[in-house]
Coordinates of N, CA and C in Angstrom, one line a residue:
Chain Z
D1 N 0.8 -1.2 0.0 CA 0.0 0.0 0.0 C 0.9 1.2 0.0
T2 N 0.7 2.1 -1.1 CA 1.6 3.2 -1.1 C 0.9 4.5 -0.8
E3 N -0.4 4.4 -0.2 CA -1.2 5.6 0.0 C -0.7 6.3 1.2
V4 N -0.6 7.6 1.0 CA -0.2 8.6 2.1 C -1.3 9.6 2.1
T5 N -1.9 9.8 3.3 CA -3.1 10.7 3.4 C -2.7 12.0 4.2
Q6 N -2.9 13.1 3.7 CA -2.5 14.4 4.3 C -3.8 15.2 4.7
T7 N -3.8 15.8 5.8 CA -4.9 16.7 6.2 C -4.3 17.9 7.0
P8 N -4.9 19.1 6.9 CA -6.0 19.4 5.9 C -5.4 19.6 4.5
K9 N -6.3 19.6 3.5 CA -5.8 19.9 2.1 C -5.5 21.4 2.0
H10 N -6.2 22.2 2.7 CA -5.9 23.7 2.6 C -5.9 24.2 4.0
L11 N -5.0 25.2 4.3 CA -5.0 25.8 5.6 C -4.6 27.2 5.4
V12 N -5.3 28.1 6.1 CA -5.0 29.6 6.1 C -4.8 29.9 7.5
M13 N -3.7 30.5 7.8 CA -3.4 30.9 9.2 C -2.7 32.3 9.3
G14 N -2.9 32.9 10.4 CA -2.2 34.2 10.7 C -0.9 33.9 11.3
M15 N 0.0 34.9 11.3 CA 1.3 34.8 11.8 C 1.4 34.4 13.3
T16 N 0.4 34.7 14.0 CA 0.4 34.3 15.5 C -0.2 33.0 15.8
N17 N -0.8 32.4 14.8 CA -1.5 31.1 15.1 C -0.6 29.9 15.3
K18 N -1.2 28.9 15.9 CA -0.5 27.6 16.0 C -1.4 26.6 15.3
K19 N -0.9 25.9 14.4 CA -1.6 24.8 13.7 C -0.7 23.6 13.4
S20 N -1.4 22.6 13.0 CA -0.6 21.3 12.7 C -1.0 20.7 11.4
L21 N -0.1 20.2 10.6 CA -0.4 19.4 9.5 C -0.2 17.9 9.8
K22 N -1.1 17.0 9.3 CA -1.0 15.6 9.6 C -0.8 14.8 8.4
C23 N -0.1 13.7 8.6 CA 0.2 12.8 7.6 C 0.0 11.3 8.1
E24 N -0.8 10.5 7.4 CA -1.0 9.2 7.8 C -0.8 8.2 6.7
Q25 N -0.2 7.1 7.1 CA 0.1 6.0 6.1 C -0.1 4.7 6.8
H26 N -0.3 3.7 5.9 CA -0.5 2.3 6.5 C 0.4 1.4 5.8
M27 N 0.4 0.2 6.3 CA 1.1 -0.9 5.6 C 2.6 -0.7 5.6
G28 N 3.2 0.0 6.6 CA 4.6 -0.1 6.8 C 5.4 0.9 6.0
H29 N 6.5 1.3 6.5 CA 7.5 2.2 5.9 C 8.7 2.1 6.7
R30 N 9.8 2.6 6.2 CA 11.0 2.7 7.0 C 11.4 4.2 7.2
A31 N 11.0 5.0 6.3 CA 11.4 6.4 6.4 C 10.2 7.2 6.0
M32 N 10.0 8.4 6.6 CA 9.0 9.3 6.3 C 9.6 10.7 6.2
Y33 N 9.0 11.5 5.3 CA 9.6 12.8 4.9 C 8.6 13.9 5.0
W34 N 9.1 15.1 5.3 CA 8.4 16.3 5.0 C 9.1 17.1 3.9
Y35 N 8.4 17.6 2.9 CA 9.0 18.4 1.9 C 8.1 19.7 1.8
K36 N 8.8 20.8 1.4 CA 8.1 22.0 1.1 C 8.3 22.3 -0.4
Q37 N 7.2 22.8 -1.0 CA 7.3 23.1 -2.4 C 6.6 24.4 -2.7
K38 N 7.4 25.3 -3.3 CA 6.9 26.6 -3.7 C 6.5 26.5 -5.2
A39 N 5.7 27.4 -5.7 CA 5.2 27.3 -7.1 C 6.3 27.3 -8.1
K40 N 6.2 26.4 -9.0 CA 7.1 26.2 -10.2 C 8.5 25.9 -9.7
K41 N 8.7 25.3 -8.5 CA 9.9 24.8 -8.0 C 9.8 23.3 -7.6
P42 N 11.0 22.6 -7.6 CA 10.9 21.3 -7.1 C 10.7 21.2 -5.6
P43 N 10.3 20.0 -5.1 CA 10.2 19.9 -3.7 C 11.6 20.1 -3.0
E44 N 11.5 20.7 -1.8 CA 12.7 20.8 -1.0 C 12.6 20.0 0.3
L45 N 13.6 19.2 0.6 CA 13.5 18.4 1.8 C 13.6 19.3 3.1
M46 N 12.7 18.9 4.0 CA 12.7 19.6 5.4 C 13.2 18.6 6.4
F47 N 12.5 17.5 6.6 CA 12.8 16.6 7.7 C 12.7 15.1 7.1
V48 N 13.5 14.2 7.8 CA 13.4 12.8 7.5 C 13.3 12.1 8.8
Y49 N 12.4 11.2 8.9 CA 12.3 10.3 10.1 C 12.6 8.9 9.6
S50 N 13.5 8.2 10.3 CA 13.8 6.8 10.0 C 13.5 6.0 11.2
Y51 N 12.6 5.0 11.0 CA 12.2 4.2 12.1 C 11.7 5.1 13.3
E52 N 10.9 6.1 12.9 CA 10.2 6.9 13.9 C 11.1 7.9 14.6
K53 N 12.4 7.9 14.3 CA 13.3 8.9 14.9 C 13.8 9.9 13.9
L54 N 13.9 11.2 14.3 CA 14.3 12.2 13.4 C 15.8 12.0 13.0
S55 N 16.0 11.8 11.7 CA 17.3 11.6 11.2 C 17.9 12.8 10.5
I56 N 17.1 13.6 9.9 CA 17.6 14.7 9.1 C 16.8 15.9 9.4
N57 N 17.4 17.0 9.7 CA 16.7 18.3 9.7 C 17.5 19.2 8.8
E58 N 16.9 19.6 7.7 CA 17.7 20.4 6.7 C 17.7 21.9 7.1
S59 N 18.2 22.1 8.3 CA 18.3 23.5 8.8 C 17.0 24.3 8.7
V60 N 16.0 23.6 9.1 CA 14.6 24.2 9.0 C 14.4 25.1 10.3
P61 N 13.8 26.3 10.1 CA 13.6 27.2 11.3 C 12.7 26.5 12.3
S62 N 13.0 26.9 13.5 CA 12.3 26.2 14.7 C 10.8 26.5 14.7
R63 N 10.3 27.4 13.9 CA 8.8 27.6 13.8 C 8.2 26.4 13.2
F64 N 8.9 25.5 12.6 CA 8.4 24.2 12.1 C 8.9 23.1 13.0
S65 N 8.0 22.4 13.6 CA 8.4 21.3 14.6 C 7.7 20.0 14.2
P66 N 8.6 19.0 13.7 CA 8.0 17.8 13.3 C 7.8 16.8 14.5
E67 N 6.9 15.9 14.3 CA 6.7 14.9 15.4 C 6.2 13.6 14.7
C68 N 6.7 12.5 15.3 CA 6.3 11.2 14.7 C 5.8 10.3 15.9
P69 N 4.5 10.4 16.2 CA 3.9 9.7 17.4 C 4.0 8.2 17.3
N70 N 3.8 7.7 16.1 CA 3.9 6.2 15.9 C 4.2 5.9 14.5
S71 N 4.3 4.7 14.1 CA 4.7 4.3 12.8 C 3.8 4.7 11.6
S72 N 2.5 5.1 12.0 CA 1.6 5.5 11.0 C 1.4 6.9 10.8
L73 N 1.8 7.7 11.8 CA 1.5 9.1 11.8 C 2.8 10.0 11.8
L74 N 2.6 11.2 11.1 CA 3.7 12.2 11.1 C 3.0 13.5 11.2
N75 N 3.4 14.3 12.1 CA 2.8 15.7 12.2 C 3.9 16.7 11.9
L76 N 3.4 17.9 11.5 CA 4.2 19.1 11.4 C 3.5 20.2 12.1
H77 N 4.1 20.6 13.2 CA 3.5 21.7 14.0 C 4.0 23.0 13.6
L78 N 3.1 24.0 13.4 CA 3.4 25.3 12.8 C 3.2 26.4 13.8
H79 N 4.1 27.3 14.0 CA 3.9 28.4 15.0 C 4.7 29.6 14.6
A80 N 4.0 30.7 14.6 CA 4.6 32.0 14.3 C 5.3 32.0 12.9
L81 N 4.5 31.5 11.9 CA 5.0 31.5 10.6 C 5.0 32.8 9.9
Q82 N 5.8 32.9 8.8 CA 5.9 34.1 8.0 C 5.1 33.9 6.7
P83 N 4.7 35.0 6.1 CA 4.1 34.9 4.8 C 4.9 34.1 3.8
E84 N 6.2 34.2 3.8 CA 7.0 33.4 2.9 C 7.0 31.9 3.1
D85 N 6.4 31.5 4.2 CA 6.3 30.1 4.5 C 5.1 29.5 3.7
S86 N 4.3 30.3 3.1 CA 3.2 29.8 2.3 C 3.7 28.9 1.2
A87 N 3.2 27.7 1.1 CA 3.7 26.7 0.1 C 2.8 25.5 0.2
L88 N 3.2 24.5 -0.7 CA 2.5 23.2 -0.6 C 3.5 22.3 0.3
Y89 N 2.9 21.7 1.3 CA 3.7 20.9 2.2 C 3.4 19.4 1.9
L90 N 4.4 18.7 1.6 CA 4.2 17.3 1.1 C 4.8 16.3 2.1
C91 N 4.1 15.3 2.4 CA 4.6 14.2 3.2 C 4.8 13.0 2.3
A92 N 5.9 12.2 2.6 CA 6.2 11.1 1.7 C 6.7 10.0 2.6
K93 N 6.6 8.8 2.0 CA 7.2 7.7 2.7 C 8.0 6.8 1.7
S94 N 9.0 6.1 2.2 CA 9.7 5.2 1.4 C 9.7 3.9 2.1
V95 N 9.5 2.8 1.4 CA 9.4 1.5 2.0 C 10.9 0.9 2.1
G96 N 11.8 1.4 1.3 CA 13.1 0.9 1.3 C 14.0 1.4 2.3
G97 N 13.6 2.4 3.1 CA 14.4 2.9 4.1 C 15.2 4.1 3.7
I98 N 15.9 4.8 4.6 CA 16.6 6.0 4.4 C 17.7 5.9 3.4
G99 N 18.3 4.7 3.3 CA 19.4 4.5 2.3 C 18.9 4.2 0.9
N100 N 17.6 4.0 0.8 CA 17.0 3.8 -0.5 C 16.0 4.8 -0.7
T101 N 16.4 6.0 -0.9 CA 15.6 7.2 -0.7 C 14.9 7.7 -2.0
G102 N 15.1 7.0 -3.1 CA 14.5 7.6 -4.3 C 13.1 7.2 -4.6
E103 N 12.6 6.1 -4.2 CA 11.3 5.7 -4.5 C 10.4 6.2 -3.4
L104 N 9.9 7.4 -3.6 CA 9.1 8.0 -2.6 C 7.6 8.0 -3.0
F105 N 6.7 7.8 -2.0 CA 5.3 7.9 -2.3 C 4.8 9.1 -1.5
F106 N 4.3 10.0 -2.3 CA 3.9 11.3 -1.7 C 2.4 11.3 -1.5
G107 N 2.0 12.1 -0.5 CA 0.6 12.5 -0.3 C 0.3 13.6 -1.3
E108 N -1.0 14.0 -1.2 CA -1.4 15.1 -2.1 C -1.1 16.5 -1.7
G109 N -0.6 16.5 -0.4 CA -0.1 17.8 0.1 C -1.1 18.6 0.8
S110 N -0.6 19.5 1.6 CA -1.4 20.5 2.4 C -1.0 21.9 1.8
R111 N -1.9 22.6 1.3 CA -1.6 24.0 0.7 C -1.8 24.9 1.9
L112 N -0.7 25.6 2.3 CA -0.7 26.5 3.4 C -0.5 27.9 2.9
T113 N -1.4 28.8 3.5 CA -1.3 30.2 3.2 C -1.2 30.9 4.5
V114 N -0.1 31.7 4.7 CA 0.1 32.5 5.9 C -0.2 34.0 5.6
L115 N -1.1 34.5 6.3 CA -1.5 35.9 6.1 C -0.7 36.8 7.0
Chain N
E1 N 30.1 18.9 -6.9 CA 28.8 19.2 -6.3 C 27.7 18.5 -7.0
D2 N 26.8 17.8 -6.3 CA 25.7 17.1 -6.9 C 24.8 18.1 -7.6
Q3 N 24.4 17.7 -8.8 CA 23.6 18.6 -9.6 C 22.7 17.8 -10.6
V4 N 21.5 18.3 -10.8 CA 20.6 17.7 -11.7 C 20.0 18.9 -12.5
T5 N 20.0 18.7 -13.9 CA 19.5 19.8 -14.7 C 18.6 19.2 -15.8
Q6 N 17.4 19.7 -15.9 CA 16.4 19.2 -16.8 C 16.2 20.2 -17.9
S7 N 15.9 19.7 -19.1 CA 15.6 20.5 -20.2 C 14.6 19.8 -21.2
P8 N 13.8 20.5 -21.9 CA 13.6 21.9 -21.8 C 12.8 22.2 -20.5
E9 N 12.7 23.5 -20.2 CA 11.9 23.9 -19.0 C 10.4 23.7 -19.3
A10 N 10.0 23.9 -20.5 CA 8.6 23.7 -20.9 C 8.5 23.1 -22.3
L11 N 7.5 22.3 -22.6 CA 7.4 21.7 -23.8 C 5.9 21.6 -24.2
R12 N 5.6 22.1 -25.4 CA 4.2 22.0 -25.9 C 4.2 21.0 -27.1
L13 N 3.4 20.1 -27.1 CA 3.2 19.1 -28.1 C 1.8 19.0 -28.6
Q14 N 1.6 18.6 -29.8 CA 0.3 18.2 -30.3 C 0.1 16.8 -29.9
E15 N -1.1 16.4 -29.7 CA -1.4 15.0 -29.5 C -0.9 14.1 -30.5
G16 N -0.2 13.1 -30.1 CA 0.4 12.2 -31.1 C 1.8 12.5 -31.5
E17 N 2.3 13.7 -31.1 CA 3.7 14.2 -31.5 C 4.7 13.7 -30.5
S18 N 5.5 12.7 -30.8 CA 6.5 12.2 -29.9 C 7.6 13.1 -29.6
S19 N 8.2 13.0 -28.4 CA 9.3 13.8 -28.1 C 10.1 13.2 -26.9
S20 N 11.1 13.9 -26.4 CA 11.9 13.4 -25.3 C 12.3 14.6 -24.3
L21 N 12.3 14.3 -23.1 CA 12.7 15.2 -22.0 C 14.1 14.7 -21.5
N22 N 15.0 15.7 -21.2 CA 16.3 15.4 -20.8 C 16.6 15.7 -19.4
C23 N 17.4 14.8 -18.7 CA 17.8 15.0 -17.3 C 19.3 14.7 -17.3
S24 N 20.1 15.8 -17.1 CA 21.6 15.6 -16.9 C 21.9 15.6 -15.5
Y25 N 22.9 14.8 -15.1 CA 23.2 14.7 -13.7 C 24.7 14.7 -13.4
T26 N 25.1 15.2 -12.3 CA 26.5 15.1 -11.8 C 26.4 14.7 -10.4
V27 N 26.8 13.5 -10.2 CA 26.8 13.0 -8.8 C 27.9 11.9 -8.7
S28 N 28.5 11.8 -7.5 CA 29.5 10.7 -7.3 C 28.8 9.4 -6.9
G29 N 29.1 8.4 -7.7 CA 28.5 7.1 -7.3 C 27.0 7.1 -7.4
L30 N 26.5 7.1 -8.6 CA 25.0 7.1 -8.8 C 24.4 5.9 -8.1
R31 N 23.4 6.2 -7.3 CA 22.6 5.2 -6.6 C 21.2 5.2 -7.0
G32 N 21.0 5.4 -8.3 CA 19.7 5.4 -8.9 C 19.3 6.8 -9.4
L33 N 18.5 6.8 -10.4 CA 17.9 8.0 -11.0 C 16.4 7.8 -11.1
F34 N 15.7 8.7 -10.6 CA 14.2 8.5 -10.4 C 13.4 9.6 -11.2
W35 N 12.4 9.1 -11.8 CA 11.5 10.0 -12.5 C 10.1 10.0 -11.8
Y36 N 9.6 11.3 -11.7 CA 8.3 11.5 -11.1 C 7.4 12.3 -12.1
R37 N 6.1 12.2 -11.9 CA 5.2 13.0 -12.6 C 4.4 13.8 -11.5
Q38 N 4.2 15.1 -11.8 CA 3.4 15.9 -10.8 C 2.3 16.7 -11.6
D39 N 1.1 16.4 -11.2 CA 0.0 17.2 -11.7 C -0.2 18.5 -10.8
P40 N -0.7 19.6 -11.3 CA -0.8 20.8 -10.6 C -1.6 20.6 -9.3
G41 N -1.0 21.1 -8.2 CA -1.6 21.1 -6.9 C -1.6 19.7 -6.2
K42 N -0.9 18.8 -6.8 CA -0.8 17.4 -6.2 C 0.6 17.0 -5.9
G43 N 0.8 16.0 -5.1 CA 2.1 15.5 -4.8 C 2.7 14.7 -6.0
P44 N 4.0 14.7 -6.1 CA 4.6 13.9 -7.2 C 4.3 12.4 -7.1
E45 N 4.2 11.8 -8.3 CA 3.8 10.4 -8.4 C 5.1 9.7 -9.0
F46 N 5.6 8.7 -8.2 CA 6.7 8.0 -8.7 C 6.4 7.2 -10.0
L47 N 7.4 7.3 -10.9 CA 7.2 6.6 -12.2 C 8.3 5.5 -12.4
F48 N 9.6 5.8 -12.4 CA 10.6 4.9 -12.7 C 11.8 5.0 -11.8
T49 N 12.6 3.9 -11.7 CA 13.9 3.9 -11.1 C 14.8 3.3 -12.1
L50 N 16.0 4.0 -12.4 CA 17.0 3.5 -13.3 C 18.3 3.4 -12.5
Y51 N 19.1 2.3 -12.6 CA 20.2 2.2 -11.8 C 21.5 2.2 -12.6
S52 N 21.5 1.6 -13.8 CA 22.8 1.5 -14.5 C 22.6 1.9 -16.0
A53 N 23.7 2.4 -16.5 CA 23.7 2.9 -17.9 C 23.3 1.7 -18.8
G54 N 22.4 2.1 -19.8 CA 21.8 1.1 -20.7 C 20.5 0.6 -20.2
E55 N 20.1 0.9 -19.0 CA 18.9 0.4 -18.5 C 17.7 1.2 -19.1
E56 N 16.6 0.5 -19.3 CA 15.4 1.1 -19.8 C 14.2 0.6 -19.0
K57 N 13.2 1.5 -18.8 CA 11.9 1.1 -18.2 C 10.8 1.8 -19.0
E58 N 9.7 1.0 -19.1 CA 8.6 1.5 -19.9 C 7.3 1.5 -19.1
K59 N 6.4 2.4 -19.3 CA 5.1 2.4 -18.7 C 4.2 3.2 -19.7
E60 N 3.3 2.4 -20.3 CA 2.3 3.0 -21.2 C 3.1 3.8 -22.3
R61 N 2.9 5.1 -22.5 CA 3.5 5.8 -23.5 C 4.9 6.4 -23.1
L62 N 5.4 6.1 -21.9 CA 6.6 6.6 -21.4 C 7.7 5.5 -21.4
K63 N 8.9 6.0 -21.8 CA 10.1 5.1 -21.7 C 11.2 5.9 -21.2
A64 N 11.8 5.5 -20.1 CA 13.0 6.1 -19.5 C 14.2 5.4 -19.8
T65 N 15.3 6.1 -20.2 CA 16.6 5.5 -20.5 C 17.7 6.2 -19.7
L66 N 18.8 5.5 -19.5 CA 19.9 6.1 -18.7 C 21.2 5.9 -19.3
T67 N 22.1 6.9 -19.4 CA 23.5 6.8 -19.8 C 24.3 7.2 -18.6
K68 N 25.6 7.3 -18.7 CA 26.5 7.7 -17.6 C 26.4 9.2 -17.2
K69 N 25.7 10.0 -18.1 CA 25.6 11.4 -17.8 C 24.2 11.9 -17.8
E70 N 23.3 11.2 -18.4 CA 22.0 11.7 -18.5 C 20.9 10.6 -18.6
S71 N 19.7 11.1 -18.5 CA 18.5 10.2 -18.6 C 17.5 10.9 -19.6
F72 N 16.8 10.1 -20.3 CA 15.8 10.7 -21.2 C 14.5 10.0 -20.8
L73 N 13.5 10.8 -20.9 CA 12.1 10.3 -20.8 C 11.4 10.5 -22.2
H74 N 11.2 9.4 -22.9 CA 10.7 9.5 -24.2 C 9.2 9.3 -24.1
I75 N 8.4 10.2 -24.8 CA 7.0 10.1 -24.7 C 6.5 9.9 -26.2
T76 N 5.9 8.7 -26.3 CA 5.5 8.3 -27.6 C 4.0 8.5 -27.8
A77 N 3.6 9.2 -28.9 CA 2.2 9.5 -29.2 C 1.5 10.0 -28.0
P78 N 1.9 11.1 -27.4 CA 1.3 11.6 -26.2 C -0.2 12.0 -26.3
K79 N -0.9 11.9 -25.2 CA -2.3 12.3 -25.1 C -2.4 13.5 -24.2
P80 N -3.5 14.2 -24.3 CA -3.6 15.4 -23.3 C -3.5 15.0 -21.9
E81 N -3.9 13.8 -21.5 CA -3.7 13.4 -20.1 C -2.3 13.2 -19.7
D82 N -1.4 13.2 -20.6 CA 0.1 13.2 -20.2 C 0.6 14.5 -19.8
S83 N -0.2 15.6 -19.9 CA 0.2 16.9 -19.5 C 0.5 16.9 -18.0
A84 N 1.7 17.4 -17.6 CA 2.1 17.4 -16.2 C 3.5 18.0 -16.2
T85 N 4.0 18.1 -15.0 CA 5.4 18.4 -14.8 C 6.2 17.1 -14.5
Y86 N 7.2 16.9 -15.2 CA 8.0 15.7 -15.0 C 9.3 16.1 -14.3
L87 N 9.6 15.4 -13.2 CA 10.7 15.7 -12.4 C 11.7 14.5 -12.4
C88 N 13.0 14.8 -12.5 CA 13.9 13.7 -12.2 C 14.8 14.0 -11.0
A89 N 15.3 13.0 -10.3 CA 16.0 13.2 -9.1 C 17.0 12.1 -8.9
V90 N 18.1 12.4 -8.2 CA 19.1 11.5 -7.8 C 19.4 11.6 -6.3
P91 N 19.8 10.6 -5.6 CA 20.2 10.7 -4.2 C 21.5 11.5 -4.1
R92 N 21.6 12.2 -3.0 CA 22.8 13.0 -2.8 C 24.0 12.0 -2.6
S93 N 25.2 12.4 -3.0 CA 26.3 11.5 -2.9 C 26.6 11.0 -1.5
S94 N 26.5 11.9 -0.5 CA 26.7 11.4 0.8 C 25.5 10.5 1.2
N95 N 25.7 9.5 1.9 CA 24.6 8.4 2.2 C 23.6 8.9 3.1
T96 N 22.8 9.9 2.7 CA 21.7 10.4 3.5 C 20.4 10.3 2.8
G97 N 19.4 10.7 3.5 CA 18.0 10.5 2.9 C 17.6 11.6 1.9
K98 N 18.5 12.4 1.3 CA 18.1 13.5 0.5 C 18.2 13.2 -1.0
L99 N 17.1 13.6 -1.7 CA 17.0 13.5 -3.1 C 17.4 14.9 -3.7
I100 N 18.2 15.0 -4.8 CA 18.4 16.2 -5.5 C 17.5 16.2 -6.7
F101 N 16.5 17.1 -6.7 CA 15.6 17.2 -7.8 C 16.0 18.2 -8.9
G102 N 15.7 17.9 -10.1 CA 15.8 18.9 -11.2 C 14.7 19.8 -11.1
Q103 N 14.8 20.9 -11.9 CA 13.7 21.9 -11.8 C 12.4 21.5 -12.5
G104 N 12.5 20.4 -13.3 CA 11.3 19.9 -13.9 C 11.1 20.4 -15.3
T105 N 10.4 19.6 -16.1 CA 9.9 20.0 -17.4 C 8.4 19.9 -17.4
T106 N 7.8 21.1 -17.7 CA 6.3 21.1 -17.8 C 5.8 20.8 -19.2
L107 N 5.1 19.7 -19.3 CA 4.7 19.2 -20.6 C 3.2 19.6 -20.8
Q108 N 2.9 20.2 -21.9 CA 1.5 20.4 -22.3 C 1.2 19.7 -23.6
V109 N 0.2 18.9 -23.7 CA -0.2 18.2 -24.9 C -1.5 18.7 -25.3
K110 N -1.6 19.2 -26.5 CA -2.8 19.8 -27.0 C -3.6 18.8 -27.9
P111 N -4.9 18.8 -27.7 CA -5.6 17.8 -28.6 C -5.7 18.2 -30.0

């Protein structure tokens, strides 16, 4: 099962709000990822979780806080964001693990707008 | 430095007009080259993995090939539903979980 479900699909928030993005998948994985994608640009890696532990943080500002409560869930907590953080946030999983990082299965993304 | 370059940036085809997209890469110790398709507002969809020069993979009207310096995505007799952005990516040389994506080629197929 390669399905990855992200909620919400759309989110509008003010710069003082706290919100969370959720990602859920089933049937196993070894690594899960958060990517950020701006319009007409490729996805940019933010975080990687391997076996539910944070393995990579691509120097992401602390206003983004990832969490992996269990093997099926990945959250991205948002606080005090800036308008330039508006983007499509993508969750992905790989069955092959962090060393086999190319075959990723992405969710449909959460479109975030920061006012 | 690891690098992936895709060309052209945009491609317009008439339905049935075959063409190719290019992905040039510079990476030490290639551990796979990956093609994705992305529809507007959606997450990328995995298409192919290629590991060694000379390898080919096919899916419907798409065929991906790999040399030591580049990969091609050949589209044969495209249909309007093939319109999308096509991304190629390679893993970063250091053994971490990062993919280096190209900027993508946006394909539009007109009926």
